[in-house]
mmCIF file of C-alpha atoms and ligand atoms in Angstrom:
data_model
loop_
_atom_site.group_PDB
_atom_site.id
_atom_site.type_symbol
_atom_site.label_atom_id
_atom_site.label_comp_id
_atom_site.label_asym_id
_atom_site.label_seq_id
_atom_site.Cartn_x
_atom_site.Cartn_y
_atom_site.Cartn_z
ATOM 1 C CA UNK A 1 132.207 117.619 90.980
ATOM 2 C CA UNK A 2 129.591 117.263 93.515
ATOM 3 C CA UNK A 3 127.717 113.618 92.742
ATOM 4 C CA UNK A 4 124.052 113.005 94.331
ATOM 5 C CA UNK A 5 124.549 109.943 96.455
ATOM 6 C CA UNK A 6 122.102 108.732 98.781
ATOM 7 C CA UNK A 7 122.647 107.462 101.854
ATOM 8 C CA UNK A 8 122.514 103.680 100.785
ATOM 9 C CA UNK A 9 125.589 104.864 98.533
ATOM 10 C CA UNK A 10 123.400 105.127 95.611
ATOM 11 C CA UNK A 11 124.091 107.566 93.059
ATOM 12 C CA UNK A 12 121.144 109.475 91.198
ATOM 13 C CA UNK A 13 121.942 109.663 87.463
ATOM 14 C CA UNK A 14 117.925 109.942 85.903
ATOM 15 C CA UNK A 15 115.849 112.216 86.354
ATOM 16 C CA UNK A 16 112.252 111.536 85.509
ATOM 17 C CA UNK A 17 110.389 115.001 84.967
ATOM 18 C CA UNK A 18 106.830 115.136 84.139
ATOM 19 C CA UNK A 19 105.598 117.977 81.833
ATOM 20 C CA UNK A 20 102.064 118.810 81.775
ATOM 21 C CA UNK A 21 99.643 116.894 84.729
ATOM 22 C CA UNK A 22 97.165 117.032 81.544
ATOM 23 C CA UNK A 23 96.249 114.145 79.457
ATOM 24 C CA UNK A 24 94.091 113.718 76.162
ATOM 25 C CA UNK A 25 93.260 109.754 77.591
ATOM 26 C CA UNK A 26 91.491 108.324 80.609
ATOM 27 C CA UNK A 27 93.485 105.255 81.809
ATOM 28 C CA UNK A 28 90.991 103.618 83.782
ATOM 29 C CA UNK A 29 94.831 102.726 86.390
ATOM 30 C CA UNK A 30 95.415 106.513 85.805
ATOM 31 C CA UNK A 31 92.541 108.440 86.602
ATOM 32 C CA UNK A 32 89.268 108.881 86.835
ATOM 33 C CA UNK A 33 86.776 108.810 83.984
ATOM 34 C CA UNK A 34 85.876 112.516 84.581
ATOM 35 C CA UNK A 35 89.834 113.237 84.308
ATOM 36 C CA UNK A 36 91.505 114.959 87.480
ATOM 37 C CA UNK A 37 91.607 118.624 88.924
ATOM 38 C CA UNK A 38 94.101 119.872 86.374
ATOM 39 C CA UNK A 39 96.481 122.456 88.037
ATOM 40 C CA UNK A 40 96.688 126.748 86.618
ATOM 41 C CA UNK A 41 98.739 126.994 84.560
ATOM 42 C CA UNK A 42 100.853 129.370 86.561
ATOM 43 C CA UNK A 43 101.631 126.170 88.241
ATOM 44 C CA UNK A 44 103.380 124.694 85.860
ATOM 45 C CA UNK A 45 106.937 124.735 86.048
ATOM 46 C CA UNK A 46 108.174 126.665 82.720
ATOM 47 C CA UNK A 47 109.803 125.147 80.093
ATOM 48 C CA UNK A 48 112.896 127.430 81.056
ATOM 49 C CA UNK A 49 112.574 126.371 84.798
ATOM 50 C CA UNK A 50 112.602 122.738 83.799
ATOM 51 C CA UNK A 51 115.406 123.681 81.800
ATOM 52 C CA UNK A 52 117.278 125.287 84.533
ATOM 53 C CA UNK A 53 116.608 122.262 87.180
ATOM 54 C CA UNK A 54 117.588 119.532 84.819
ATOM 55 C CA UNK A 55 121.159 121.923 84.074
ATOM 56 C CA UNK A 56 121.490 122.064 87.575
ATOM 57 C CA UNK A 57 121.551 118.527 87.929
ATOM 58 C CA UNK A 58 123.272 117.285 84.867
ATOM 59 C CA UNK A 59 125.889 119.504 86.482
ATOM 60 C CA UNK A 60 125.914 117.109 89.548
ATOM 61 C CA UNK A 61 126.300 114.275 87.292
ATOM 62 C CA UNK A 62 122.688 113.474 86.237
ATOM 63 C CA UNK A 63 122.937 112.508 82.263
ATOM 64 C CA UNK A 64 119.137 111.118 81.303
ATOM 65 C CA UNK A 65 115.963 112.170 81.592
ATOM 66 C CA UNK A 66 112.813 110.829 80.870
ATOM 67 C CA UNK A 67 109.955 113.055 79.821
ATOM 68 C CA UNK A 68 106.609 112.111 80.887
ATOM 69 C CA UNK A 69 103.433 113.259 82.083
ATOM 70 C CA UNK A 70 100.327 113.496 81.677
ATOM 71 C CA UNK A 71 101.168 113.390 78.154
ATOM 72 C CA UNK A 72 103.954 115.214 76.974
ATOM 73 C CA UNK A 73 103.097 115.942 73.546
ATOM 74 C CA UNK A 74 99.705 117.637 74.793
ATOM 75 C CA UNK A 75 102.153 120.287 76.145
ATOM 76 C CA UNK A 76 101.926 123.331 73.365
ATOM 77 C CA UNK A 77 105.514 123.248 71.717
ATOM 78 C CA UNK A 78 106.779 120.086 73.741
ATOM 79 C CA UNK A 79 109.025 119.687 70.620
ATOM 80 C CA UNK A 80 110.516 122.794 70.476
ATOM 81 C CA UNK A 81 111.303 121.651 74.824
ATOM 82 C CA UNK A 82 112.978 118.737 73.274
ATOM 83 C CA UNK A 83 115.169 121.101 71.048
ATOM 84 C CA UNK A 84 116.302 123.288 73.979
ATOM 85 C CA UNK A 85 117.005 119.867 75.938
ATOM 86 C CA UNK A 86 118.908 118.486 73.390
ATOM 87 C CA UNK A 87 121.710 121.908 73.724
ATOM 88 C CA UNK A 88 122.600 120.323 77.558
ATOM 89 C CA UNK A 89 125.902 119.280 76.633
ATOM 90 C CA UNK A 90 126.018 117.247 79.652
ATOM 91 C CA UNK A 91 122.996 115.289 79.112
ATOM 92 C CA UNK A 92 123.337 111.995 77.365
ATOM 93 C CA UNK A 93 120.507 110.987 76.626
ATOM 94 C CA UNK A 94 116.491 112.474 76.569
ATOM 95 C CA UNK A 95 113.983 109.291 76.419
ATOM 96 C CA UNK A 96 110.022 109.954 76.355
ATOM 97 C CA UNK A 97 106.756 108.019 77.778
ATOM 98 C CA UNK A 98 103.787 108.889 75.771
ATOM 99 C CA UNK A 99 100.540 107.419 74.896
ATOM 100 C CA UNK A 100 101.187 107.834 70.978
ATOM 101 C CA UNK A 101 98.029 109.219 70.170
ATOM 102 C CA UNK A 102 99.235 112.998 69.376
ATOM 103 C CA UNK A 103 102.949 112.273 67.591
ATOM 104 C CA UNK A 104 102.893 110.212 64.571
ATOM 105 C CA UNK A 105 103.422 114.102 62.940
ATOM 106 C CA UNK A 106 106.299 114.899 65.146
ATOM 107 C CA UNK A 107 108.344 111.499 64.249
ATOM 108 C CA UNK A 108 110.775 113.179 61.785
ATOM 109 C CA UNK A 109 111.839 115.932 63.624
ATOM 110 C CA UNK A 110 112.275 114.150 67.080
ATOM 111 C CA UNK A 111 114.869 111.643 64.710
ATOM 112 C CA UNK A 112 116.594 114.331 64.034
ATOM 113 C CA UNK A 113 117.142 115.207 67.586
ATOM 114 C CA UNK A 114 120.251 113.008 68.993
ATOM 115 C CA UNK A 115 119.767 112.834 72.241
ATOM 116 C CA UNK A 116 116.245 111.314 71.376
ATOM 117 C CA UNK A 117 117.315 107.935 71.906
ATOM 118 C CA UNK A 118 114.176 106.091 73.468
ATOM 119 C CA UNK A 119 110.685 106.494 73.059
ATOM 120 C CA UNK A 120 108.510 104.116 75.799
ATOM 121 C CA UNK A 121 104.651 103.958 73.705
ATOM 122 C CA UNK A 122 102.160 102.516 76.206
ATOM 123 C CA UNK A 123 99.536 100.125 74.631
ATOM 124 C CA UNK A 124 97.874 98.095 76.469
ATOM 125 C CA UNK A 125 95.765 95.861 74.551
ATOM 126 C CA UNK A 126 96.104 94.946 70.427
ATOM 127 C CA UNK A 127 92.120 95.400 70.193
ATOM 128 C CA UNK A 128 90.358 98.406 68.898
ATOM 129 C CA UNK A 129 87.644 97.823 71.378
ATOM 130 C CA UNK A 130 89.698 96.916 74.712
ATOM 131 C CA UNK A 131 91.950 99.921 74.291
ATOM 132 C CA UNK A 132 89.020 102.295 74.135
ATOM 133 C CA UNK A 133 87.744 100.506 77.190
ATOM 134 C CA UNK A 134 90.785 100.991 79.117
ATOM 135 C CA UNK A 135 92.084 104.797 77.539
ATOM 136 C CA UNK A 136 88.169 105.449 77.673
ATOM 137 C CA UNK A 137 89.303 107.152 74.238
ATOM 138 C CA UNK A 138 88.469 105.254 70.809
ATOM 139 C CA UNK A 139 92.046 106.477 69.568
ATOM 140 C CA UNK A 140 93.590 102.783 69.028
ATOM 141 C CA UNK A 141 94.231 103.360 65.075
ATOM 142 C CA UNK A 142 95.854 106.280 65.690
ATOM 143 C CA UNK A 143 98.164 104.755 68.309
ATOM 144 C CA UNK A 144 99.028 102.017 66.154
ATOM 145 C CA UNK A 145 99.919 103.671 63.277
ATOM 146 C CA UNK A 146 102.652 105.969 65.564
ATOM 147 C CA UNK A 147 103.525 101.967 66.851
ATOM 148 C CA UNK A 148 104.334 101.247 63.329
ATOM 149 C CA UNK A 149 106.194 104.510 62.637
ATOM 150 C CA UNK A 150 108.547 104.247 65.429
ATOM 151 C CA UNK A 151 109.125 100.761 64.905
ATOM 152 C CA UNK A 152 110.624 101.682 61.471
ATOM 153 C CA UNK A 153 112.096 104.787 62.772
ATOM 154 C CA UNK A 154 115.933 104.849 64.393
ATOM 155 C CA UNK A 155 114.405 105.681 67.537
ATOM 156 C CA UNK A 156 114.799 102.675 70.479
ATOM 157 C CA UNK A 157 111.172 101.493 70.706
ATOM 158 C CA UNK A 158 109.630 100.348 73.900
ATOM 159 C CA UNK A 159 106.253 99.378 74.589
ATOM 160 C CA UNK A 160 104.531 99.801 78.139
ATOM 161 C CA UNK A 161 101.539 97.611 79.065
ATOM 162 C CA UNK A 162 99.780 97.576 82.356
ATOM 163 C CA UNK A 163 98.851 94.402 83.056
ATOM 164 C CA UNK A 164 94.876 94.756 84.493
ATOM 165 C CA UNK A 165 93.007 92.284 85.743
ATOM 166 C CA UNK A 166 89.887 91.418 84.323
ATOM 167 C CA UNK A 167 91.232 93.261 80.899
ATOM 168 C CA UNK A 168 94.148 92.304 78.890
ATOM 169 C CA UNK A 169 95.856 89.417 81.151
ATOM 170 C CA UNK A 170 94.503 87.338 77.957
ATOM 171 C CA UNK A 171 96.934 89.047 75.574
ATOM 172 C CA UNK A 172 100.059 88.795 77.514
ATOM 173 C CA UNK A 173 101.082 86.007 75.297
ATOM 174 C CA UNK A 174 99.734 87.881 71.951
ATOM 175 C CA UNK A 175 102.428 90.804 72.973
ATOM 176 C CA UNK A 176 105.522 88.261 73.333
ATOM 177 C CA UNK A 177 104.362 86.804 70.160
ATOM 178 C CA UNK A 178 104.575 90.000 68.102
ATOM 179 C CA UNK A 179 108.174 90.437 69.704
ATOM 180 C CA UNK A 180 108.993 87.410 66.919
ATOM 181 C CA UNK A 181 108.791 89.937 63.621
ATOM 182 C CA UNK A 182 108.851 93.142 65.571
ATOM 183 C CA UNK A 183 112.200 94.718 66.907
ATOM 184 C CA UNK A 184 110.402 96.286 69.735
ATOM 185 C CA UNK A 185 111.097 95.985 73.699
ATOM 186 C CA UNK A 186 107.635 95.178 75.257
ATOM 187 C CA UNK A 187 107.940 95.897 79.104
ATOM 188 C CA UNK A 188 104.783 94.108 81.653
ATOM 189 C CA UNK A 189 104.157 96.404 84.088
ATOM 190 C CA UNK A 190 102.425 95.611 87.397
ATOM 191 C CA UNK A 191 99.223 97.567 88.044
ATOM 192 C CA UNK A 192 99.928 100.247 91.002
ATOM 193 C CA UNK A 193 97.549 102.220 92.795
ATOM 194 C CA UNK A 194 98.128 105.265 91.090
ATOM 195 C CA UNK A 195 94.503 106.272 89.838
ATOM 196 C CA UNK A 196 93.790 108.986 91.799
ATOM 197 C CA UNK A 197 91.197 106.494 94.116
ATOM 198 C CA UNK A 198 93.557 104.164 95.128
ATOM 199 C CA UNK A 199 94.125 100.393 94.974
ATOM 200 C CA UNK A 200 91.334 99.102 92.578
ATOM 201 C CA UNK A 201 89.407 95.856 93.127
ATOM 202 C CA UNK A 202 91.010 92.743 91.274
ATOM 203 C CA UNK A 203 89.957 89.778 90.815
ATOM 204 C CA UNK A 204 93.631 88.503 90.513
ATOM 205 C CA UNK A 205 96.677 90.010 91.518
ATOM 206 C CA UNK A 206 98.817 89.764 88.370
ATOM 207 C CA UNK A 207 102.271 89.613 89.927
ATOM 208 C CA UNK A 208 105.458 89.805 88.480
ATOM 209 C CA UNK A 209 106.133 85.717 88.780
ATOM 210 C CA UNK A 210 102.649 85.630 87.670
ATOM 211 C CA UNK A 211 103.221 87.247 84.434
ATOM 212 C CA UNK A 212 106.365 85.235 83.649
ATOM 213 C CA UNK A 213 104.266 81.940 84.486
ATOM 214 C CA UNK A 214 101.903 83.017 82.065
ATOM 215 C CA UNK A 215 104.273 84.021 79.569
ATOM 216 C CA UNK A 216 105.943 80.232 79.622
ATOM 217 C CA UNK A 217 102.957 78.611 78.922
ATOM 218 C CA UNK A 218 103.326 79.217 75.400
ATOM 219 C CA UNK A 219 107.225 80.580 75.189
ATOM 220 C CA UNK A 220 110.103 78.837 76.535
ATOM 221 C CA UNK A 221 112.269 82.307 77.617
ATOM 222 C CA UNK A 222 115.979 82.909 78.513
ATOM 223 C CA UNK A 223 116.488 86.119 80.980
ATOM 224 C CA UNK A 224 118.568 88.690 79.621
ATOM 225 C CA UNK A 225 121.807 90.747 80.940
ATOM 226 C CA UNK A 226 119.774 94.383 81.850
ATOM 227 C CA UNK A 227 121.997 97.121 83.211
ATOM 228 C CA UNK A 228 122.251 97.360 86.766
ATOM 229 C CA UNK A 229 119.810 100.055 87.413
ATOM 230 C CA UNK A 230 116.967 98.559 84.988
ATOM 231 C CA UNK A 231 113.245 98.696 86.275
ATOM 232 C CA UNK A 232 112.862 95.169 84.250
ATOM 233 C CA UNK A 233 113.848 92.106 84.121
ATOM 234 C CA UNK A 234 114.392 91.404 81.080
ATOM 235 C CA UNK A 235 113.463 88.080 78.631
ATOM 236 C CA UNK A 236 114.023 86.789 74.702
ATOM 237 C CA UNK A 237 112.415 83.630 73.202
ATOM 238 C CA UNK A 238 114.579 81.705 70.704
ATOM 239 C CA UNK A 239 114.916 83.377 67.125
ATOM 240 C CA UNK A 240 112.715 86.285 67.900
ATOM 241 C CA UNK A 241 113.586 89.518 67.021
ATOM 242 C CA UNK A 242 112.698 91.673 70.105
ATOM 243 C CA UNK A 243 112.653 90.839 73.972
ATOM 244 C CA UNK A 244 110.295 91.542 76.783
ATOM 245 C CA UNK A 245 110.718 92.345 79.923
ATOM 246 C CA UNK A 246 108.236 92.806 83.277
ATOM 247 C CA UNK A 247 108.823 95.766 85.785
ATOM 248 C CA UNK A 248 107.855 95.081 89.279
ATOM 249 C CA UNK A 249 106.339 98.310 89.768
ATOM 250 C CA UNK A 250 104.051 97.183 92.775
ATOM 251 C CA UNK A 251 106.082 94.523 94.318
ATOM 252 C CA UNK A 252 108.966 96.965 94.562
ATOM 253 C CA UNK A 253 112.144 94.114 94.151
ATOM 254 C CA UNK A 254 113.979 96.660 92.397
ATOM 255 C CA UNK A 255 114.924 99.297 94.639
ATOM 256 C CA UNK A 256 118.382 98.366 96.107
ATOM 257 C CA UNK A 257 119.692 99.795 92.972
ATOM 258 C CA UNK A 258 117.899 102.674 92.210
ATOM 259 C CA UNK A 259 119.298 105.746 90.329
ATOM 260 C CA UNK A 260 116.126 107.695 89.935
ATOM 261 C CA UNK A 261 114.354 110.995 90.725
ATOM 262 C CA UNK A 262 111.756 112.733 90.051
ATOM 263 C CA UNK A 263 110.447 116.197 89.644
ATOM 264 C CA UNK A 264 106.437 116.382 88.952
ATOM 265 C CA UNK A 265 104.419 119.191 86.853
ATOM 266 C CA UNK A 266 104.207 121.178 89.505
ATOM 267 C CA UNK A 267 108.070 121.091 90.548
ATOM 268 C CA UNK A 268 107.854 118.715 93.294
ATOM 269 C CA UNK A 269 111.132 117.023 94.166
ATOM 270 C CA UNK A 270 110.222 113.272 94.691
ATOM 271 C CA UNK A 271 113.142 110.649 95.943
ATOM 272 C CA UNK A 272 110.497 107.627 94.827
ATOM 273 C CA UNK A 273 107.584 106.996 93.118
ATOM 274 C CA UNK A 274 105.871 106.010 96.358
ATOM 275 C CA UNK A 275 106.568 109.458 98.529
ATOM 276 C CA UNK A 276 104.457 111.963 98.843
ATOM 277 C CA UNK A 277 107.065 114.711 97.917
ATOM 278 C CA UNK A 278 109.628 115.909 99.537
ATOM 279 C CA UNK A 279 110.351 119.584 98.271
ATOM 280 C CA UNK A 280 108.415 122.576 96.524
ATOM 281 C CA UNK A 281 111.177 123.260 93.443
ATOM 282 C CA UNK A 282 108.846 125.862 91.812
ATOM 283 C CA UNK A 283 108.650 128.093 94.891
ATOM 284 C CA UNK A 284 112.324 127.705 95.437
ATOM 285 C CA UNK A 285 113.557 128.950 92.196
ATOM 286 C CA UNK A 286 110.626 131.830 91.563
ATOM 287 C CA UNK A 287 111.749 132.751 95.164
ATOM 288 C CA UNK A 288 115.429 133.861 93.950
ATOM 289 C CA UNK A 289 117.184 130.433 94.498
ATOM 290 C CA UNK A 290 120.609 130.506 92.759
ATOM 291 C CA UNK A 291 122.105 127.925 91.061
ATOM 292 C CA UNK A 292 124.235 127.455 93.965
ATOM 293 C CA UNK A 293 121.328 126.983 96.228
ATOM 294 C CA UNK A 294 119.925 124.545 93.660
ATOM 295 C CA UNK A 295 122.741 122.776 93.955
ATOM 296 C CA UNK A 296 123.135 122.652 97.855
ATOM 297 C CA UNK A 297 119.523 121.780 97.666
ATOM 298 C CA UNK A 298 119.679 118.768 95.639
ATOM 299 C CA UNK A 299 122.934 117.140 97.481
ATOM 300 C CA UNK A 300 120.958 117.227 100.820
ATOM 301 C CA UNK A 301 117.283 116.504 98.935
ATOM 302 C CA UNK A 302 118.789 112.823 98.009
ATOM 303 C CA UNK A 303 120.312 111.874 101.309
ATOM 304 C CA UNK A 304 116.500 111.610 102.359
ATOM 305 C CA UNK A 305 115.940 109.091 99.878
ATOM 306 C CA UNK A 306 114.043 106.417 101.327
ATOM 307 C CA UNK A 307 115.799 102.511 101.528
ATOM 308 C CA UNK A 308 112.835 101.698 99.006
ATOM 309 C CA UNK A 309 109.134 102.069 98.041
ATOM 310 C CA UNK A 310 107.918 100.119 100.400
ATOM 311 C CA UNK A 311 109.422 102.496 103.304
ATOM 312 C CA UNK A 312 108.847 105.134 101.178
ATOM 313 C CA UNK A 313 104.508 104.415 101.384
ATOM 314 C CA UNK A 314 104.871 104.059 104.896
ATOM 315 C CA UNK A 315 106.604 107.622 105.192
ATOM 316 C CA UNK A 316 103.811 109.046 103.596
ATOM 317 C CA UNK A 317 101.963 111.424 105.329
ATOM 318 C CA UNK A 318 98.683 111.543 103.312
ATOM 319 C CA UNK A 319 98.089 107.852 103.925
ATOM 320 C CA UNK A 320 98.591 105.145 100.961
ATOM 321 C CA UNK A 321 99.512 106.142 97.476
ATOM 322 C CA UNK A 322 96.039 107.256 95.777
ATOM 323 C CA UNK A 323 96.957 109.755 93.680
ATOM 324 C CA UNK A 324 96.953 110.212 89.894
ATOM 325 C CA UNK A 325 99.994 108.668 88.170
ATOM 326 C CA UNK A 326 99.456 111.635 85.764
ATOM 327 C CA UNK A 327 100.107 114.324 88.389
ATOM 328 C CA UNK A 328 103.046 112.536 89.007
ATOM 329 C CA UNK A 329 104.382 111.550 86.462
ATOM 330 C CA UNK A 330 104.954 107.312 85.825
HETATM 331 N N1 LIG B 1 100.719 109.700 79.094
HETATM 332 C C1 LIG B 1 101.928 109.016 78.888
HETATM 333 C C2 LIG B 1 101.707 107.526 78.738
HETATM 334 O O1 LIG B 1 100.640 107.053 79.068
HETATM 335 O O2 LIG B 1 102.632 106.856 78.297
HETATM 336 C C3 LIG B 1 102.985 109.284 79.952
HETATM 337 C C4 LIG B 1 102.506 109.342 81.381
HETATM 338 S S1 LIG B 1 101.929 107.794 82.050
HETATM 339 C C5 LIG B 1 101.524 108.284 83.681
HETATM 340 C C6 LIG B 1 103.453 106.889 82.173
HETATM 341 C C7 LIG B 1 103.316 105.395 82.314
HETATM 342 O O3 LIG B 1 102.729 105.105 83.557
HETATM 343 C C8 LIG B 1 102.441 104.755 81.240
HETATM 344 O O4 LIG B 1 103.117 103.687 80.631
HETATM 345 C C9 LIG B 1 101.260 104.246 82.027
HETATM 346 O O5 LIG B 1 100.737 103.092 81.451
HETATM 347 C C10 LIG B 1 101.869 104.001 83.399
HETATM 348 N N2 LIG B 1 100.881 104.004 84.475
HETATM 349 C C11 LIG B 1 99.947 104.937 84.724
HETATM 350 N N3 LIG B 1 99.213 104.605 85.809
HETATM 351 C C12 LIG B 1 99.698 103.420 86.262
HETATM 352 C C13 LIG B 1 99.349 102.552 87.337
HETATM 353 N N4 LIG B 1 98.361 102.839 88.164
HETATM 354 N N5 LIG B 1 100.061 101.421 87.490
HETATM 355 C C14 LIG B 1 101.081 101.122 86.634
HETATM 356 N N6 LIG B 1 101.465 101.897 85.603
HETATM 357 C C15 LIG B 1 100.776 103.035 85.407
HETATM 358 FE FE1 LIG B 2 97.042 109.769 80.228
HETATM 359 FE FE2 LIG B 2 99.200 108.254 80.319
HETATM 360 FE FE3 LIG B 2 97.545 108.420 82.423
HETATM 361 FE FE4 LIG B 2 96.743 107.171 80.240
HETATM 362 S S1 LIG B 2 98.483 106.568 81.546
HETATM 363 S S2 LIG B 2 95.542 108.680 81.410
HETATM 364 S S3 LIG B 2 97.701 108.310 78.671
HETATM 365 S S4 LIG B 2 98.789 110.031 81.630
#
């Protein structure tokens, strides 16, 4: 079998596929408060397209995908997607990203789907008030209760928070604390300038070494083994139950072994986070692509998969990265 390796001799086994550019939430990182220009529908890739593409890939040795957004679950029948994703016999496993506030109903039936084997819940602050200042939605109780759901749930639980400037840097240290009782992963995530405006002002610039130093002034922390291709590093403190990690999304130290690609809402083929898209997918495949040429496609789509995100910016030919992380897909 065909494998997609990149011309740094890295091979591409995750595919990260955003499914809806909509979102019920405002992330003040992720967009604007008046939301983005949403795409018609038309645009969409089809649940049966995404189907197809992530076939087509599993078939050259692809066996995850992450389902993201926007957010997922505001995608009409997103679990019955899951179902139909969960029949890819080659596929290993199916994780999610979501914000939480639309699934503590769907909790049940997603257990009961096996290849469901990670859900990623982004929270970003513990306070009712600070959450609906960063989501610019008051929809904290709701997210917490699907927090406390999962956590009992057999689902892997992981929880994403952006660390902002000027917003939650103060409750870095309250998230590694609830890591004692909790068996949750929480995963720091650098601030990028994915809000459809581009890099916002900070006052600080709350960088990976910066979290960790804030971290050990109240933990004393031993780093973890993480698998090769992890986005974190990863951290425990002495007798607690979960572990936390930080992902350099900004300062980009984690490319040299990257095993990721990603297709957005609208079927663009992206290599990295940080291109500006490399290939129309949608057009491709409503044109009469085979399989075949899917295939062919794919092989030759990866060997222009930049050293790293840094490279990849500079490539760009729009300029910086400005645009949503929802149309996208983080
Ligand atoms: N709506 C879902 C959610 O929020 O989990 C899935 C999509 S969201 C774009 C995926 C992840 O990207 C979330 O954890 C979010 O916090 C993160 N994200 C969005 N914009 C970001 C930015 N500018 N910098 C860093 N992370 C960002
Ligand atoms: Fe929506 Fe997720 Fe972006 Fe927040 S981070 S606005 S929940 S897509």
């Amino acid at each position: 079998m065909s494998k997609l390796i990149d011309n740094f001799g890295r091979q591409m086994e995750y595919v990260r596929l955003a499914v809806t550019d909509r979102c019920n939430l405002r992330c003040q990182y992720c967009m604007p408060a008046h939301g983005i220009n949403i795409v018609p529908k038309q645009e969409l890739l089809t649940f049966k397209e995404m189907y197809r593409l992530i076939r087509v890939l599993t078939e050259l040795g692809v066996n995850k995908v992450r389902l993201t957004g926007g957010e997922p679950f505001v995608r009409k029948d997103f679990v019955g997607f899951l179902e139909m994703l969960s029949y890819n016999d080659l596929l290993d496993a199916i994780n999610i990203t979501t914000n939480g506030a639309l699934i503590s109903n769907h909790i049940a039936k997603i257990e009961q789907l096996k290849k469901v084997k990670n859900i990623n819940l982004s929270i970003d602050s513990l306070n009712r008030e600070k959450f609906a200042k960063i989501t610019r939605r008051d929809v904290y109780p709701e997210v917490y209760k699907t927090f406390e759901l999962l956590e009992k749930s057999s689902l892997n639980l992981k929880l994403n928070v952006v660390v902002q400037s000027g917003f939650n840097t103060d409750e870095i240290v309250d998230f590694v604390r609830l890591t004692k009782d909790k068996n949750v992963a929480v995963r720091f995530i650098e601030e990028m300038p994915f809000n459809g405006k581009g890099q916002r002002e900070m006052q600080e610039n709350w960088t990976f070494a910066k979290i960790l130093n804030e971290v050990k002034t109240e933990f004393s922390v031993d780093e973890i083994q993480s698998e090769k291709s992890s986005t974190s590093r990863n951290y425990k403190v002495e007798n607690h139950l979960g572990t936390f990690g930080i992902i350099p999304a900004f300062t980009r130290t984690i490319c040299n072994d990257c095993n990721r690609i990603r297709i957005t809402s609208t079927g663009t083929f992206k290599n990295c986070l940080f291109d500006d898209g490399v290939f129309n997918l949608r057009d491709f495949i409503r044109n009469g692509a085979s399989n075949n040429d899917l295939k062919e496609l794919f092989l030759s789509l990866v060997k222009q998969k930049p050293e790293n995100g840094f490279i990849a910016e500079a490539n760009r030919k729009d300029g910086g990265a400005s645009e949503s992380m929802s149309t996208i897909g983080g």
